[in-house]
Tab-separated table of C-alpha atoms and ligand atoms in Angstrom:
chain	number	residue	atom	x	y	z
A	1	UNK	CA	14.382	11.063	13.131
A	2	UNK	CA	12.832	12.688	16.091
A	3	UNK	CA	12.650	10.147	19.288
A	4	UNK	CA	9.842	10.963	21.824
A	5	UNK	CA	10.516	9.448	25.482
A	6	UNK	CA	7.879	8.131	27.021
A	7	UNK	CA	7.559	6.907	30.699
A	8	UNK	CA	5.085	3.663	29.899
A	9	UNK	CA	2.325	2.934	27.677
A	10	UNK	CA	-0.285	5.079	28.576
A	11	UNK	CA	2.615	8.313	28.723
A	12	UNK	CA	3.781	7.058	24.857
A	13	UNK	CA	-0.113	6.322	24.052
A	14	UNK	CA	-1.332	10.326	24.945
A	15	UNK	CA	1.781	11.804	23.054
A	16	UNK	CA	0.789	9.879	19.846
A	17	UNK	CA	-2.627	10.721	20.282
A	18	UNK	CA	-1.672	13.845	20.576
A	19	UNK	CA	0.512	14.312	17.633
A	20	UNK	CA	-2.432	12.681	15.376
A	21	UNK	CA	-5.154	15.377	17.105
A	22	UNK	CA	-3.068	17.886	16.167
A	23	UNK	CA	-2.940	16.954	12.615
A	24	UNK	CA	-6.996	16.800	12.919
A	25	UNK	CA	-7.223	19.621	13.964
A	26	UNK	CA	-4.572	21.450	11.633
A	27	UNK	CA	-6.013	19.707	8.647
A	28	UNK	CA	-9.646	18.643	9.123
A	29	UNK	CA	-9.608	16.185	5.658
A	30	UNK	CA	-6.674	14.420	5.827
A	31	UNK	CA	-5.463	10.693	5.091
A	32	UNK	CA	-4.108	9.101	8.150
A	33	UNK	CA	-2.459	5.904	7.608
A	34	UNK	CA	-3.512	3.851	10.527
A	35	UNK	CA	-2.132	0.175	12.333
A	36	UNK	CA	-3.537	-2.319	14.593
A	37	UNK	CA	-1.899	-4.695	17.246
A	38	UNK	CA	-1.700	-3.576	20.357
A	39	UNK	CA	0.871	-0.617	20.118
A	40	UNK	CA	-1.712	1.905	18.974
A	41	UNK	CA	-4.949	0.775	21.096
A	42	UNK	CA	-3.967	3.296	24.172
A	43	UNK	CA	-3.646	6.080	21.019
A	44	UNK	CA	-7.097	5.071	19.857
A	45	UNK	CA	-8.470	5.205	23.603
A	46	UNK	CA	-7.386	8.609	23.495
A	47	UNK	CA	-8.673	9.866	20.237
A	48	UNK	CA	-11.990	8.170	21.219
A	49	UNK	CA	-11.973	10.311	24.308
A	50	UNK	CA	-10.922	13.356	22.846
A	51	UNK	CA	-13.790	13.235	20.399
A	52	UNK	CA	-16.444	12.258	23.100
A	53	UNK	CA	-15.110	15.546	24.684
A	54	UNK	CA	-16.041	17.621	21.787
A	55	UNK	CA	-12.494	18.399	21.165
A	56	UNK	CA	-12.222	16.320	18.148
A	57	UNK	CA	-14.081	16.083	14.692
A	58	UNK	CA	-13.058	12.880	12.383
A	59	UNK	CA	-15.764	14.180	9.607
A	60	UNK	CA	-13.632	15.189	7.043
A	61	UNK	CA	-10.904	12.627	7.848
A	62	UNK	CA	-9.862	9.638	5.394
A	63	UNK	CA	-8.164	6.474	6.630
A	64	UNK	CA	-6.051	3.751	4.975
A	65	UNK	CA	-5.108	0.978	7.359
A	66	UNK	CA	-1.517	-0.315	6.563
A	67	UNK	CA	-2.572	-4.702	6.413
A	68	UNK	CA	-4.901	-7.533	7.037
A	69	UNK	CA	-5.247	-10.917	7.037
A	70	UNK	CA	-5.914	-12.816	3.835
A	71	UNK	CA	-9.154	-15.005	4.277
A	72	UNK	CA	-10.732	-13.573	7.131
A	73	UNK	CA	-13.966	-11.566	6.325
A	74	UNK	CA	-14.430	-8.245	8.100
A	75	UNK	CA	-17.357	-9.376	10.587
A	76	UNK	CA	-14.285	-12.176	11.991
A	77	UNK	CA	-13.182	-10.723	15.932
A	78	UNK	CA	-9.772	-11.123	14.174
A	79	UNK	CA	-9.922	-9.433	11.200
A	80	UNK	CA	-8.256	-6.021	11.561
A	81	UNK	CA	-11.099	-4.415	9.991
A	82	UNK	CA	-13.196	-5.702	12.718
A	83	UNK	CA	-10.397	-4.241	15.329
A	84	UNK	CA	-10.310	-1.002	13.252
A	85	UNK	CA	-14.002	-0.855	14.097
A	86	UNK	CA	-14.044	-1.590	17.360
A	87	UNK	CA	-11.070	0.348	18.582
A	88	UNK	CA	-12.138	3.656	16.605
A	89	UNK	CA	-14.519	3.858	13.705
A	90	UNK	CA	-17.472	2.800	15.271
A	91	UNK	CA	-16.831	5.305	18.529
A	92	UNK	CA	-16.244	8.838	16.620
A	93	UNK	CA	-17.895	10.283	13.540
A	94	UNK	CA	-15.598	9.086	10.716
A	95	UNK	CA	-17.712	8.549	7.811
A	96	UNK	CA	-17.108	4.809	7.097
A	97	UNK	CA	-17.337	4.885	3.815
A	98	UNK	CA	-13.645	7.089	4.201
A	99	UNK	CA	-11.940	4.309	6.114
A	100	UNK	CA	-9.925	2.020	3.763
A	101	UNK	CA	-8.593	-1.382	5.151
A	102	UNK	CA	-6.935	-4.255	2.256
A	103	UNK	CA	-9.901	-6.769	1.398
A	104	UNK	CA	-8.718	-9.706	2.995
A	105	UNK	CA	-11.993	-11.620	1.070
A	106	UNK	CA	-10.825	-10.727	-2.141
A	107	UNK	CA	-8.895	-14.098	-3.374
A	108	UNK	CA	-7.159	-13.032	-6.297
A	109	UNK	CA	-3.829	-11.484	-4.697
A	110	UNK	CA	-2.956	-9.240	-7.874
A	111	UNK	CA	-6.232	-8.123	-7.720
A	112	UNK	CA	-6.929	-7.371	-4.046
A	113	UNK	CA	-3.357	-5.621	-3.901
A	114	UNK	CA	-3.846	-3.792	-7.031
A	115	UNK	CA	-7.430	-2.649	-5.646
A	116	UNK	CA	-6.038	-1.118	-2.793
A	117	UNK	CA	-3.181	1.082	-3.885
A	118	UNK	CA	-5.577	2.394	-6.218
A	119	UNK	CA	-7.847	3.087	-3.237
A	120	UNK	CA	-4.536	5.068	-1.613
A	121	UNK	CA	-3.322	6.589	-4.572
A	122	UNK	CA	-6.907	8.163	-4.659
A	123	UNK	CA	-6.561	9.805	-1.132
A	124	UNK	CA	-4.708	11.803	-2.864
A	125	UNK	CA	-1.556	10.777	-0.113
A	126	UNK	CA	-1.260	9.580	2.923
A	127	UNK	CA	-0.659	12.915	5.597
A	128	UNK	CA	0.544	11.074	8.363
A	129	UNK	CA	1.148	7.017	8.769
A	130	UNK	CA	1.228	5.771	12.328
A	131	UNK	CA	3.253	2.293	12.670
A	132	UNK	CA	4.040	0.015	15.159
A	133	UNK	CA	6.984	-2.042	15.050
A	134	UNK	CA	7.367	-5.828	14.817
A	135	UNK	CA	9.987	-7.940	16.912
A	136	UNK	CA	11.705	-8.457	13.708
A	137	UNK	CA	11.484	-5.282	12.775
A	138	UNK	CA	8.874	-5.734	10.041
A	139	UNK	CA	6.367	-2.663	9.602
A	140	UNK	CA	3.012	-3.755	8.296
A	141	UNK	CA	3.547	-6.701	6.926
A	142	UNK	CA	6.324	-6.062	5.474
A	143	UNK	CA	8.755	-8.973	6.622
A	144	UNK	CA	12.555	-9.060	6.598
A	145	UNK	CA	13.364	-10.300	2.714
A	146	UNK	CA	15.903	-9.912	0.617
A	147	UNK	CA	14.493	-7.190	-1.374
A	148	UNK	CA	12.180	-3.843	0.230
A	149	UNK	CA	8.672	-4.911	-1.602
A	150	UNK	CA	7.289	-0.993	-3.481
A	151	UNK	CA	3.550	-1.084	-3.128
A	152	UNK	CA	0.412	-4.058	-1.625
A	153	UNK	CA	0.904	-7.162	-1.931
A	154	UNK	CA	0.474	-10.857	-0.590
A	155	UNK	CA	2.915	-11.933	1.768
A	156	UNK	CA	4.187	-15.143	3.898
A	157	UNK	CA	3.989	-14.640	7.637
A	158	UNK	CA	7.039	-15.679	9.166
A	159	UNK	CA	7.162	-18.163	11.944
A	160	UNK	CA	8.181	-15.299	14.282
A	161	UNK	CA	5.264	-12.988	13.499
A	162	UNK	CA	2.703	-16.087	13.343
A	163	UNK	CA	3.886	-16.641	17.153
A	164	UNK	CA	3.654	-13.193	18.156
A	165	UNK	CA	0.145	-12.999	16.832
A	166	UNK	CA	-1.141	-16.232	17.980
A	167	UNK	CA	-2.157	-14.133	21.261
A	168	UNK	CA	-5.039	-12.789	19.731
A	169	UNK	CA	-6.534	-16.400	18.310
A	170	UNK	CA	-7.665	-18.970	20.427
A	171	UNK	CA	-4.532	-21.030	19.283
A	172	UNK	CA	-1.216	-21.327	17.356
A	173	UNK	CA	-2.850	-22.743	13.838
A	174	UNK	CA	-5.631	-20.333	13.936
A	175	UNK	CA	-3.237	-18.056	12.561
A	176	UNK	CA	-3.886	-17.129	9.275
A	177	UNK	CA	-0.557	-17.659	7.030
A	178	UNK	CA	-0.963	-14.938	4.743
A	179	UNK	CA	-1.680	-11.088	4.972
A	180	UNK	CA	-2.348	-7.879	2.319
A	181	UNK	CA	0.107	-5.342	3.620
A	182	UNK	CA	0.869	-1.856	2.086
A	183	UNK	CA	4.276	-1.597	0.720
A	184	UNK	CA	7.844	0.067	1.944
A	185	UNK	CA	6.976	2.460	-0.814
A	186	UNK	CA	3.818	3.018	0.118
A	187	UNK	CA	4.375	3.793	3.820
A	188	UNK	CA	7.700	5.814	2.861
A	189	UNK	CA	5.499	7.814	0.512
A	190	UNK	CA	3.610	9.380	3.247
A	191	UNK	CA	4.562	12.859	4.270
A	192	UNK	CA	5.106	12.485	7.860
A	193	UNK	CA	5.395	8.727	9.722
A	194	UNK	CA	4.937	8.511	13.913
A	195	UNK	CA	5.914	5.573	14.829
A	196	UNK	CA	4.979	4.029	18.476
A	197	UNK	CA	7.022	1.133	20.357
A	198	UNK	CA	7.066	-0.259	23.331
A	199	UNK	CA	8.440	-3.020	26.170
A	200	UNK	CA	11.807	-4.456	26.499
A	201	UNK	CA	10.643	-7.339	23.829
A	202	UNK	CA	10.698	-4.512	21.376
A	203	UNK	CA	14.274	-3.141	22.526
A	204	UNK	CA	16.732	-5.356	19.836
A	205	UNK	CA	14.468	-3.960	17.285
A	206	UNK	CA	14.411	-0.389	18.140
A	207	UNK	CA	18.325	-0.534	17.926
A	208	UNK	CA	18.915	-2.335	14.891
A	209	UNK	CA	15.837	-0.247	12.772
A	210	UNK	CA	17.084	3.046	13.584
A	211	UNK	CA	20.981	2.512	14.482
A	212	UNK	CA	22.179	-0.049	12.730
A	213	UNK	CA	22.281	-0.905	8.642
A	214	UNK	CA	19.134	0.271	6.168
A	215	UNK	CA	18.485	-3.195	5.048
A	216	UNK	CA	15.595	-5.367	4.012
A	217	UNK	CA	16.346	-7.687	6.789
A	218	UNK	CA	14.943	-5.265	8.981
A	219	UNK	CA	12.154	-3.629	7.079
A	220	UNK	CA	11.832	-0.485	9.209
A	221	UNK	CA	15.482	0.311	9.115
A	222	UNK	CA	14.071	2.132	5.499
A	223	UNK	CA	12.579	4.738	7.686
A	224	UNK	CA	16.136	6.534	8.345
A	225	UNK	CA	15.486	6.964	4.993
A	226	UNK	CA	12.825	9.676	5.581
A	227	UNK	CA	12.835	13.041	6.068
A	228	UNK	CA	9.836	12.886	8.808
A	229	UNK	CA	9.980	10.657	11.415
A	230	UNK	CA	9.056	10.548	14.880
A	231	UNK	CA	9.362	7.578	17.363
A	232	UNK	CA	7.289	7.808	20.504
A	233	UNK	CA	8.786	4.939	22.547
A	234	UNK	CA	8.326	3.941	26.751
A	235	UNK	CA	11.596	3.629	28.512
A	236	UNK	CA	11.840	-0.208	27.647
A	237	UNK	CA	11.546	-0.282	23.800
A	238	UNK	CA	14.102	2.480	24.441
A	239	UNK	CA	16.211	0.847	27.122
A	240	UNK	CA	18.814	-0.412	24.222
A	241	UNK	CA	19.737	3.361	22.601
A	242	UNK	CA	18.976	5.186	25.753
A	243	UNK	CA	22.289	7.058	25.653
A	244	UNK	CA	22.364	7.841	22.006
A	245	UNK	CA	18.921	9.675	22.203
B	1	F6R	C1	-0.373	-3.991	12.296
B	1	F6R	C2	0.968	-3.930	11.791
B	1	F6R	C3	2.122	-4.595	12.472
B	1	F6R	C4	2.219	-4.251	13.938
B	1	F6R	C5	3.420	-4.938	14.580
B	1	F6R	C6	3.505	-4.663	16.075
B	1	F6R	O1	-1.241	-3.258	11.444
B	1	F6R	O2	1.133	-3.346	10.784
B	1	F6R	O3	3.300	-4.199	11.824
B	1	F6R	O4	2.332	-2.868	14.090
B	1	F6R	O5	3.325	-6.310	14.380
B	1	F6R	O6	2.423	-5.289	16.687
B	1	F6R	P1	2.078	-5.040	18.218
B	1	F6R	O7	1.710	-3.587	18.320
B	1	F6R	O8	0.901	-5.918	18.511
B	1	F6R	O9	3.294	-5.370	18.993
């Protein structure tokens, strides 16, 4: 695992941005696993900047967003389709019909998981997956459990992650219950994974993903696990493993 320090959020944001640009650039048509929250927006900013610049071209790119909420159609301001769109698709020139998000309208959960890792498994593989990191360590949706679930499927929010989101909706109950997330497999199946983190809320996480036991408990300690990782992180989210980095 490769740790990036950053200074803040904007420092951590323009080093991820960077690292995805460069596989762009490198590689014109590849599959970039993409997240939402609010880890990646400052990334996004920057790609969207980059590409207003002339400096980059998503034409040939594919994306395959890692979750989204079950029930909530993709014109809903809290779908993460919608955010996907709003943060990135709709401001460079990816062609839309290459940008993959779970179909949160699709009610049959087999079905609607099954769907999708067909639609990833078609990519051809996923080049690089960007991830953000929940306070429980979950990545996607992917929540601590007893067992690491392999490819999409339905899950339970957990109190703690229905809290954290609640943010975004105008209140507590709004928050849907369920999500579609890609798999541990999935996301451990992509080539290279960049990982961005930050503020001290994210700190207790940091530590126990990538120094303490690989466990399903905490879902991203999997990624010590694989042979690609990088971890851009702001001095907070690092404040907890400073000295071991
Ligand atoms: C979102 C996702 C989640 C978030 C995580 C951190 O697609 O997969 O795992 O990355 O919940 O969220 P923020 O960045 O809002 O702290």
């Amino acid at each position: 695992m490769r740790f990036v320090k950053a200074r803040d959020y904007r420092d951590m944001s323009r080093k991820a941005a960077n690292i995805l640009s460069a596989h762009i650039i490198v590689k014109p048509d590849c599959v970039i696993g993409l997240a939402t929250g609010s880890s990646p927006i400052g990334a996004y900013e920057c790609l969207v900047d980059w590409y207003r610049k002339g400096d980059l071209d998503f034409s040939g790119v594919t994306s395959v967003n890692l979750d989204e909420y079950r029930g909530l159609p993709h014109d809903n301001d809290q779908s993460y389709y919608y955010f996907m769109n709003k943060h990135l698709f709709s401001k460079v020139n990816i062609d839309p019909a290459r940008t993959f998000v779970p179909d949160g309208m699709i009610a049959d959960a087999d079905e609607a998981c099954r769907q999708y890792d067909a639609i990833v498994r078609a990519t051809g593989g996923v080049d690089i997956q960007l991830l953000g990191l929940g306070r429980n360590g979950h990545i996607g949706f992917n929540e601590p459990d007893a067992v690491f679930a392999k490819g999409t499927h339905c899950v339970n929010l957990t109190e703690s992650t229905i809290e954290a989101n609640a943010r975004f909706f105008a209140s507590k109950s709004d928050v849907p219950t369920q999500a579609y997330t890609m798999g541990i497999q999935t996301i451990m199946k992509a080539k290279k994974i960049l990982l961005v983190v930050n503020g001290e809320d994210k700190a207790d996480a940091v530590e126990k993903s990538f120094f303490g036991d690989v466990t399903p408990l905490v879902p991203a300690s999997i990624l010590q696990l694989h042979q690609d990782v990088t971890i851009v992180g702001d001095e907070a989210a690092f404040s907890k493993i400073a000295d071991r980095i």
